[in-house]
CSV table of C-alpha atoms in Angstrom, one decimal:
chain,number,residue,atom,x,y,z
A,7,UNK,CA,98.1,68.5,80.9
A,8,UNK,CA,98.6,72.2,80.6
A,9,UNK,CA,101.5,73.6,82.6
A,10,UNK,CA,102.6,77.0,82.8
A,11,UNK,CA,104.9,78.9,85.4
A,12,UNK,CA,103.6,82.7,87.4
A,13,UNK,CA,105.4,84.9,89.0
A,14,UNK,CA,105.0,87.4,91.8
A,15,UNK,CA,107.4,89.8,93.8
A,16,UNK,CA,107.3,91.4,96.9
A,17,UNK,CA,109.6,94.4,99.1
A,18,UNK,CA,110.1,95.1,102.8
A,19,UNK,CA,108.4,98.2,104.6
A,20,UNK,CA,112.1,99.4,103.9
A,21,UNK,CA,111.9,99.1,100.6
A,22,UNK,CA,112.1,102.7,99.1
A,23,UNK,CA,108.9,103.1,97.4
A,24,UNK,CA,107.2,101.5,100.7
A,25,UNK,CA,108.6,104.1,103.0
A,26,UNK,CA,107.0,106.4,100.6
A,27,UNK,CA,103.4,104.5,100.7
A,28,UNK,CA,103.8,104.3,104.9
A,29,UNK,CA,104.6,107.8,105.1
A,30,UNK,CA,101.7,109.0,102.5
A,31,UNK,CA,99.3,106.8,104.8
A,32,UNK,CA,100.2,107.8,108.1
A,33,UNK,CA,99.5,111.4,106.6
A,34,UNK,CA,96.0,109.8,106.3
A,35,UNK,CA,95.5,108.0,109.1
A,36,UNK,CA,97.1,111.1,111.4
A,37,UNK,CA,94.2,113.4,109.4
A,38,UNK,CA,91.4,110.6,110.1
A,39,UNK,CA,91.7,110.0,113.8
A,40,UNK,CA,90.8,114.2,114.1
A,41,UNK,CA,88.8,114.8,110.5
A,42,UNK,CA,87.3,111.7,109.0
A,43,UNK,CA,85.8,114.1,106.0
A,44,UNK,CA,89.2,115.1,105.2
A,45,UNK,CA,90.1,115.0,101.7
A,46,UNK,CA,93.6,114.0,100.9
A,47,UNK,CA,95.7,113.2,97.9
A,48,UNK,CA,99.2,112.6,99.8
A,49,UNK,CA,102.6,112.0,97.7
A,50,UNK,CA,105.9,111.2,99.4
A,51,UNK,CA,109.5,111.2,98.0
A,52,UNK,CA,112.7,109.5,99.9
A,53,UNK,CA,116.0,110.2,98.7
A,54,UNK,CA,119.4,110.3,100.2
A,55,UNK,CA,118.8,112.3,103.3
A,56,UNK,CA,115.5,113.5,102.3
A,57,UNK,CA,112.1,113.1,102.4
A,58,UNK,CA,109.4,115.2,100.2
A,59,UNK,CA,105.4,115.1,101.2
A,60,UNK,CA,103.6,116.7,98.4
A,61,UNK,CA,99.8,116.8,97.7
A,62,UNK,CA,96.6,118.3,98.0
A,63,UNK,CA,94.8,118.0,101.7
A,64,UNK,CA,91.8,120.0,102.7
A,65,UNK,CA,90.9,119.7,106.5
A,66,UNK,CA,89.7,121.0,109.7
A,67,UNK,CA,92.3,119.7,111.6
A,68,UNK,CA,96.0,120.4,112.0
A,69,UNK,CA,98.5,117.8,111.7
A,70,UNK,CA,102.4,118.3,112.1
A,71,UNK,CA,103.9,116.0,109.0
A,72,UNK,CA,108.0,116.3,109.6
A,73,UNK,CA,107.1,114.4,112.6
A,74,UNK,CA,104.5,112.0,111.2
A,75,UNK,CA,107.2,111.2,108.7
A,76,UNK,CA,110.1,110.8,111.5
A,77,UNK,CA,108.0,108.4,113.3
A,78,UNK,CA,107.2,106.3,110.5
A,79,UNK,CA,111.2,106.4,109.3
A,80,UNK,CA,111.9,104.6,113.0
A,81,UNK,CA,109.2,102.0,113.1
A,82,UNK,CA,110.3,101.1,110.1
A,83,UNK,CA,113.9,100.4,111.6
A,84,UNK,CA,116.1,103.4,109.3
A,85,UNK,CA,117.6,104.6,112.4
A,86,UNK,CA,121.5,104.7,111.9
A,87,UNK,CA,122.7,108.1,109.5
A,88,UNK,CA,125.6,105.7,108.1
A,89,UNK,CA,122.7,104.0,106.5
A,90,UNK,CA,122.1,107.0,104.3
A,91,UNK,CA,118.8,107.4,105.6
A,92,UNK,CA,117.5,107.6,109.2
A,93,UNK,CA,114.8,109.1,111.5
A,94,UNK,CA,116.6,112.1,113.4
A,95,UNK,CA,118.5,113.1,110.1
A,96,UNK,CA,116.7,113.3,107.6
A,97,UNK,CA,115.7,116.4,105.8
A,98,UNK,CA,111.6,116.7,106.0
A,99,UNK,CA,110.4,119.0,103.2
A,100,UNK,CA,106.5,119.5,102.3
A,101,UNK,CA,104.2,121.3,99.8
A,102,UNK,CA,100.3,120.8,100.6
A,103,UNK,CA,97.6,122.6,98.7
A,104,UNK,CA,94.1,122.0,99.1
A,105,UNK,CA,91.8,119.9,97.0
A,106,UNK,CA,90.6,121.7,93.5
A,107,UNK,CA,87.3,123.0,94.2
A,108,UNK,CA,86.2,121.6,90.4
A,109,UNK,CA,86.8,118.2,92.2
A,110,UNK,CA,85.3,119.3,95.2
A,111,UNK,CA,81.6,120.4,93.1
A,112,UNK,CA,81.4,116.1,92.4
A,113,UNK,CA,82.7,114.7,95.3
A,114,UNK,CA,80.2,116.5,97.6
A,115,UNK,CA,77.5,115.5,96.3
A,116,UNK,CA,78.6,112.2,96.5
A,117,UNK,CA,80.4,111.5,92.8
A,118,UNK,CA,83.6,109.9,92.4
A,119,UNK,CA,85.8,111.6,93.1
A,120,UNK,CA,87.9,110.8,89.3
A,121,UNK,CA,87.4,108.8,86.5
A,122,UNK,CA,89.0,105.2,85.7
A,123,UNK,CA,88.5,101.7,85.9
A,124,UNK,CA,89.2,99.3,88.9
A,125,UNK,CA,90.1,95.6,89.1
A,126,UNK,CA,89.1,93.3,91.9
A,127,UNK,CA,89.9,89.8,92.4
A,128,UNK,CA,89.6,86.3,94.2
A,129,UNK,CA,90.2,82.5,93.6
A,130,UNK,CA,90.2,79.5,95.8
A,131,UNK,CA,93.8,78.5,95.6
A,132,UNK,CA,94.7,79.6,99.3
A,133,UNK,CA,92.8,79.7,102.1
A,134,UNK,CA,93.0,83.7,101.9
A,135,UNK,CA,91.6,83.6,98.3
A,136,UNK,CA,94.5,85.2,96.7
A,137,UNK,CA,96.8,83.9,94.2
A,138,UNK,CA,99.9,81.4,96.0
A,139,UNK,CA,102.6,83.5,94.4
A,140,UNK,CA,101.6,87.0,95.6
A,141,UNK,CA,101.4,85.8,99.2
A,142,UNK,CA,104.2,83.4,99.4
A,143,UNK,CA,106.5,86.3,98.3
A,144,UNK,CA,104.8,88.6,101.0
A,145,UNK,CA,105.0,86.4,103.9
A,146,UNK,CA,109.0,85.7,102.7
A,147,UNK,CA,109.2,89.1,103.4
A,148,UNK,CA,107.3,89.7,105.8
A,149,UNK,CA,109.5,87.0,107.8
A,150,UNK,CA,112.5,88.9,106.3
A,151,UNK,CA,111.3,91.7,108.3
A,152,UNK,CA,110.5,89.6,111.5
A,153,UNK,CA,113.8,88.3,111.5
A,154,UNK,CA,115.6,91.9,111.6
A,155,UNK,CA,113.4,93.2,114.5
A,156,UNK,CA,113.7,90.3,116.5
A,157,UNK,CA,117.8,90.3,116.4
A,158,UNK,CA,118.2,87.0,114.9
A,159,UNK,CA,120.2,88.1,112.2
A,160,UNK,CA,122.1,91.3,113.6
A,161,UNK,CA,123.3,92.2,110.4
A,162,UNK,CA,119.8,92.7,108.4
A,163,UNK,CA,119.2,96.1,107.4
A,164,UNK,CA,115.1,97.1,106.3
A,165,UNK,CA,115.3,97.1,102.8
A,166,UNK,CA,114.3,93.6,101.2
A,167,UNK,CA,112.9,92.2,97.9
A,168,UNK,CA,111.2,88.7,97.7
A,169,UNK,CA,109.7,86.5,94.3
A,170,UNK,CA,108.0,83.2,93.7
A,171,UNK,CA,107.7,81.3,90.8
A,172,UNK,CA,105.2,78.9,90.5
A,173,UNK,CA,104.3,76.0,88.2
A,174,UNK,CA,100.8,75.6,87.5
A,175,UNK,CA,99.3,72.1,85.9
A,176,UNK,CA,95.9,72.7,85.0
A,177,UNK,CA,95.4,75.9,86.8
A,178,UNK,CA,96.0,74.4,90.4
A,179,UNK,CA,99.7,75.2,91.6
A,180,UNK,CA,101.9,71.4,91.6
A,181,UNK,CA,105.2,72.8,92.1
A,182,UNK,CA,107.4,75.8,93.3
A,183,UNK,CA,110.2,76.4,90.4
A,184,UNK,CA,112.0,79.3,91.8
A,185,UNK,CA,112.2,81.8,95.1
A,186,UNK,CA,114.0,84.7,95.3
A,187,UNK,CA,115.1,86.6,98.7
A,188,UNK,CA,117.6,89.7,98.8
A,189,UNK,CA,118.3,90.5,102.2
A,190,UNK,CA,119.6,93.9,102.7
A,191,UNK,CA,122.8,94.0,105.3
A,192,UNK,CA,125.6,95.4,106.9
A,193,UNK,CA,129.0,95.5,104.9
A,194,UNK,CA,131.4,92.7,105.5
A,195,UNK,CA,129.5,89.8,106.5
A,196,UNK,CA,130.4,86.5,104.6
A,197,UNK,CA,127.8,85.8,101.9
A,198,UNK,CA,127.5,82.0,102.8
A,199,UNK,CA,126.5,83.3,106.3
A,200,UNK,CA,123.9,85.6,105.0
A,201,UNK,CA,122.5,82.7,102.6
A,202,UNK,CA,122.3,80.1,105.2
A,203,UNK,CA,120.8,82.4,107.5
A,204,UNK,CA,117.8,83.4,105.2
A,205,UNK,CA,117.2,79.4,104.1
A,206,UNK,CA,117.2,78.7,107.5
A,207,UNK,CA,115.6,81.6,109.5
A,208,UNK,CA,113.1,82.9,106.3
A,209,UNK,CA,112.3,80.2,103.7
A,210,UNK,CA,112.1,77.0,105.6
A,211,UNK,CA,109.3,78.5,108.6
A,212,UNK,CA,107.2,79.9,105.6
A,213,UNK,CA,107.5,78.0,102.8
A,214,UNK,CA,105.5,74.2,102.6
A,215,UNK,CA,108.0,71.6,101.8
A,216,UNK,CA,105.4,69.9,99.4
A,217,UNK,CA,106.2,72.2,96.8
A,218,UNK,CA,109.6,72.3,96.8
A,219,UNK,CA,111.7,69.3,95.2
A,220,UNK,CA,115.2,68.9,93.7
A,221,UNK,CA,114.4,71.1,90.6
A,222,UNK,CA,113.3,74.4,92.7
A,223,UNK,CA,116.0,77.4,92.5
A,224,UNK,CA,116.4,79.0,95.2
A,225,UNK,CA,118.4,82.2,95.2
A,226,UNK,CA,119.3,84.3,98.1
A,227,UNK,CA,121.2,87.7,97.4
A,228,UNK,CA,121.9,86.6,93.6
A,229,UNK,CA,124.5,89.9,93.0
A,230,UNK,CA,126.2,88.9,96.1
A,231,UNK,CA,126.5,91.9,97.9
A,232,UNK,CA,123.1,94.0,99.1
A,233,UNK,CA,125.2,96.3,101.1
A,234,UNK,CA,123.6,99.9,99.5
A,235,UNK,CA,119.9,99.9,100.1
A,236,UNK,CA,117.0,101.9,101.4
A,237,UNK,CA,116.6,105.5,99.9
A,238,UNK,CA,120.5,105.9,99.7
A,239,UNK,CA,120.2,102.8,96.8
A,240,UNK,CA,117.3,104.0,95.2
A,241,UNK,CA,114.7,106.5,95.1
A,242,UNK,CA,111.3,105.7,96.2
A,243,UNK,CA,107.8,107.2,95.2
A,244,UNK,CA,104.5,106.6,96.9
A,245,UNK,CA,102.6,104.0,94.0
A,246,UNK,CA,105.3,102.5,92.1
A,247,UNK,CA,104.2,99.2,93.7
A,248,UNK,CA,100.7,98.8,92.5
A,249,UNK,CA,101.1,95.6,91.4
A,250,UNK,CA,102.4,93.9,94.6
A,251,UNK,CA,99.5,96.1,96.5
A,252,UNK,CA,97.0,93.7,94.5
A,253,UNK,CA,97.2,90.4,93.1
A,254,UNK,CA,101.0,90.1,92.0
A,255,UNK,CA,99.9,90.4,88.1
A,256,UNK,CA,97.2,87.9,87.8
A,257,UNK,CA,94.9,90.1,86.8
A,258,UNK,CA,94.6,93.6,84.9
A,259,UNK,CA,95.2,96.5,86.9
A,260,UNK,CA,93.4,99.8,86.0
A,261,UNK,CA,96.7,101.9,86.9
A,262,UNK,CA,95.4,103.9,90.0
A,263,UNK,CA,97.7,103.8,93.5
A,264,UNK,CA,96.1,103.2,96.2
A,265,UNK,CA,98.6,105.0,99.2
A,266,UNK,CA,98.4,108.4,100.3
A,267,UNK,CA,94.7,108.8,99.1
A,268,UNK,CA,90.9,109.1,100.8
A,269,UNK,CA,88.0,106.4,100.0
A,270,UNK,CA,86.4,109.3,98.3
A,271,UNK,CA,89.0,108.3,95.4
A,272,UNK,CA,87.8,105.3,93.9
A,273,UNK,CA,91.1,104.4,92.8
A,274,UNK,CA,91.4,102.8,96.7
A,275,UNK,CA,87.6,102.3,97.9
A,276,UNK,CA,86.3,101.0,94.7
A,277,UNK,CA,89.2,98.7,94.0
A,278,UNK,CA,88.6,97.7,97.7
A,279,UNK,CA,84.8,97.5,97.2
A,280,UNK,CA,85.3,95.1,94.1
A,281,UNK,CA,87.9,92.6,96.7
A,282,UNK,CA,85.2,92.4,99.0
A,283,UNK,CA,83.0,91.5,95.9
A,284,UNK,CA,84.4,89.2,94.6
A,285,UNK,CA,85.9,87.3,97.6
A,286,UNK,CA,82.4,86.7,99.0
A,287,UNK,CA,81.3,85.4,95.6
A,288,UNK,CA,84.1,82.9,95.7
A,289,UNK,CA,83.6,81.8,99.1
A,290,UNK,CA,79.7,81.5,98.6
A,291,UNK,CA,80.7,78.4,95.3
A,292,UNK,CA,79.8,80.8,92.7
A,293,UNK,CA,83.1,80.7,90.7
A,294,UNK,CA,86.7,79.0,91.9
A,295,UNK,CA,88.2,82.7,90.5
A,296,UNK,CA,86.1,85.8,90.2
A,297,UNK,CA,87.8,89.1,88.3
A,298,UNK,CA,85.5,91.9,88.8
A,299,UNK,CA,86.3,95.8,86.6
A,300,UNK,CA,84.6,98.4,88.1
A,301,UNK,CA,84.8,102.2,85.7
A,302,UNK,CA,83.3,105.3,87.1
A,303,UNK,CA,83.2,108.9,85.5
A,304,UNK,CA,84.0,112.3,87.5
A,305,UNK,CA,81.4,113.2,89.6
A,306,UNK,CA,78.9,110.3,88.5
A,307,UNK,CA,78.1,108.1,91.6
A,308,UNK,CA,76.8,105.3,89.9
A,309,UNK,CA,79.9,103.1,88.2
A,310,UNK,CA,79.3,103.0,84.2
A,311,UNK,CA,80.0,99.7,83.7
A,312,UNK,CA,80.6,96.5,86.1
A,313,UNK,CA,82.8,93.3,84.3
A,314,UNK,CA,82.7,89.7,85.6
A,315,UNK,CA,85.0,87.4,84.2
A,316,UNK,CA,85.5,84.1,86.1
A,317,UNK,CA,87.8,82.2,83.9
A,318,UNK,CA,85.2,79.8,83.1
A,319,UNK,CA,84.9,78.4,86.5
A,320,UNK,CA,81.1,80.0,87.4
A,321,UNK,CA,78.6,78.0,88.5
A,322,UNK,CA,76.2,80.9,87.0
A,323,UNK,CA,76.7,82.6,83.7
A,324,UNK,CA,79.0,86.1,83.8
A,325,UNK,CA,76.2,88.3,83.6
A,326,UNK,CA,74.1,87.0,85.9
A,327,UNK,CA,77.0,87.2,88.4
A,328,UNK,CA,77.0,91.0,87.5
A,329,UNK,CA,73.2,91.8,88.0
A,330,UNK,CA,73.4,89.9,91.0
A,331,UNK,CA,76.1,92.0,92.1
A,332,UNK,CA,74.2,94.9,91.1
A,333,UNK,CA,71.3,93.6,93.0
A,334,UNK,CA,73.2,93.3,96.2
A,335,UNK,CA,75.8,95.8,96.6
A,336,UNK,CA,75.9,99.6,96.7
A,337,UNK,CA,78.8,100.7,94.1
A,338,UNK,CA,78.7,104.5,94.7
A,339,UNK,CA,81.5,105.9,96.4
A,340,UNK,CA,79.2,106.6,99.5
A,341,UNK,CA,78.0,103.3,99.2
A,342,UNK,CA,81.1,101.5,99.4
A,343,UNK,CA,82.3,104.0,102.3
A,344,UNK,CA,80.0,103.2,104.3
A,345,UNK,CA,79.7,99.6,103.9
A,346,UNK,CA,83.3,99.1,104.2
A,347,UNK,CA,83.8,101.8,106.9
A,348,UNK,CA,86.6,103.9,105.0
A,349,UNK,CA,86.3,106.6,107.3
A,350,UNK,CA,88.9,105.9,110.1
A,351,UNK,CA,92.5,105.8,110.2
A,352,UNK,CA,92.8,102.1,109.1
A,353,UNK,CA,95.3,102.9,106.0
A,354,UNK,CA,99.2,102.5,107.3
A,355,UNK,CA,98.8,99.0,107.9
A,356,UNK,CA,97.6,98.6,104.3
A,357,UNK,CA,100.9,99.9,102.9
A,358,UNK,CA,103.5,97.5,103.0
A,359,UNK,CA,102.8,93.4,102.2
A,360,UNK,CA,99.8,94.1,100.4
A,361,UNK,CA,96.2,95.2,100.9
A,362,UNK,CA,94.5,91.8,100.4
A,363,UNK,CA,94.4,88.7,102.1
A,364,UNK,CA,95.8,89.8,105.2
A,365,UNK,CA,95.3,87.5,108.4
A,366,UNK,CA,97.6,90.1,110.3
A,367,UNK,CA,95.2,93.1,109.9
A,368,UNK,CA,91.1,93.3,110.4
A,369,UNK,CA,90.5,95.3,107.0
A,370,UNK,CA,86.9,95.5,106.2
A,371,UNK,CA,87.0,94.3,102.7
A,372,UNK,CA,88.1,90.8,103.9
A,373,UNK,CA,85.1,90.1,105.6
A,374,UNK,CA,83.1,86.9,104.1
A,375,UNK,CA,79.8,88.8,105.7
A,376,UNK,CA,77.9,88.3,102.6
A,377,UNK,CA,78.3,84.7,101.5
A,378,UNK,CA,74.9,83.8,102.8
A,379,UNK,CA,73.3,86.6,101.2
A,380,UNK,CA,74.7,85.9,98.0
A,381,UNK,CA,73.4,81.7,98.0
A,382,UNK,CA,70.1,83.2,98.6
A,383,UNK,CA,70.1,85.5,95.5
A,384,UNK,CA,72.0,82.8,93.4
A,385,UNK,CA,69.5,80.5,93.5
A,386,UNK,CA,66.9,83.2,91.4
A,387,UNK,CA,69.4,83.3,89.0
């Protein structure tokens, strides 16, 4: 029996590189509900008292981004100055250019909008076809989250970190070996309180008992104190959390944040495009786990090269997964715009817990809409 052991982390929405991702998507989402050909490349800062939109955005419309970025500071709960960080407080700084009109000659004509390779990825070992460690540490914090806005632990402050360890036994997940929960709080609350809180109130409702048994660690606030958190603790940047945005390091990762930027960059869409891919191939019985690369040039609409690899679990060789895949789904950026709908403001929700397998959020590239389609073309193959 081979056994190994995987892990994947997870933050809060007031983690400080997620405020940055919220903020750098509400910029989109504020530009799409007026301008849904809006270009924008959106990059967001928090500090200590500050936060610092930066980017290129070309538009038609006029949004007013101090108060985009005050809005999404309070729904994410940073509301207190003593905190170091809250809503009212805050300094709001910007500097917005518009788009480089060498970008703009591809891009209009329907070219990607940069070069560089994206990864998508599914497997059947939850019912959301993602891997168990990845979301197990984002409905830990998730619940986390919960249990701050709802008041049952009035000492939780936003920021949060979560991790799961799991042990693997011939690829299928037997056991959890470790979780990991740091809970963010106001100063001078006991530590045995905080600990027995989060077992209680944020491990026990989410995770299964079956995989936990007398050799599973569990730590909760492992330092001891979490007292300094937010932006005041550490300096956040839109895209530092790429790997928690996908599959929790399961797979490659072709380097390219998604947060802050329009489907016309195939960093986002196409990385989206290839979920949706290989989700549906999963879910049709063509492979138990389906990686899918996806590389485009500047300007080129077509992608120059489309990878399968299914980790030896496809019922049909790797390349005849890819020419079916070529056979039945537009890969140019327009392609994958449209058949995923990018162009509506549908982008905040994305930024904190991950962009795929979300039951909590209708995103397009979710949708098992081309299962049947996919038997069909299978069975020529």
């Amino acid at each position: 029996m081979k056994r190994h052991v995987f892990t994947s982390e997870s933050v809060t929405e007031g983690h400080p590189d997620k405020i940055a991702d919220q903020i750098s998507d509400a910029v989109l989402d504020a530009i799409y509900a007026e301008d849904p050909n809006g270009r924008v490349a959106c990059e967001t800062l928090v500090t200590t008292g500050l936060a610092f939109v930066a980017g290129e955005i070309t538009t038609s419309c006029y949004i007013e981004i101090p108060q985009i970025v005050r809005e999404t500071i309070y729904n994410i709960g940073y509301v207190e100055p003593v905190h170091g960080f809250a809503y009212k407080t805050c300094g709001v700084a910007t500097a917005i250019q518009s788009q480089s009109p060498d970008i703009a000659l591809g891009v209009d004509k329907g070219g990607a909008g940069d070069q560089g390779m994206m990864f998508g990825y599914a497997t059947n070992e939850t019912p959301e076809y993602m891997p168990l460690p990845i979301m197990l540490a984002h409905k830990l914090a998730r619940q986390l989250s919960e249990v701050r806005k709802q008041g049952l632990a009035d000492y939780l402050l936003p920021d949060g970190k979560t991790q799961v360890t799991a042990e693997y036994r011939d690829g299928h997940v037997a056991r959890l070996d470790a979780l990991v929960v740091s809970a963010h709080h106001k100063r001078g609350v006991p530590m045995t309180r905080i600990r027995s809180d989060v077992k209680r109130l944020v491990i026990e409702p989410i995770v299964p008992k079956h995989w936990l048994d007398r050799r599973t660690k569990i730590f909760v606030n492992p330092t001891g104190r979490f007292e300094v958190g937010g932006p005041q603790g550490d300096t956040g940047l839109t895209g530092r959390k790429i790997i928690m945005d996908t599959y929790g390091g399961a797979i490659a990762h072709g380097g390219g944040a998604f947060s802050g930027k329009d489907p016309t960059k195939v960093d986002r869409s196409a990385a989206y495009m290839a979920r949706y891919v290989a989700k549906n191939l999963v879910a049709a019985g063509v492979a138990d786990r389906c990686e899918i690369q996806l590389a485009y040039a500047i300007g080129v609409a077509e992608p120059v090269s489309v990878m399968v690899d299914t980790h030896g679990t496809g019922k049909l060789s790797d390349g005849a997964i890819t020419k079916l895949i070529r056979e039945l789904f537009d890969l140019t950026p327009a392609g994958i715009i449209r058949t995923l709908r990018l162009r509506r403001p549908l982008y905040l929700k994305t930024a904190a817990y991950g962009h795929f397998g979300r039951e909590d959020a209708e995103f397009p590239w979710e949708e098992l809409d081309r299962v049947k389609d996919i038997q069909r073309a299978a069975r020529h193959h």
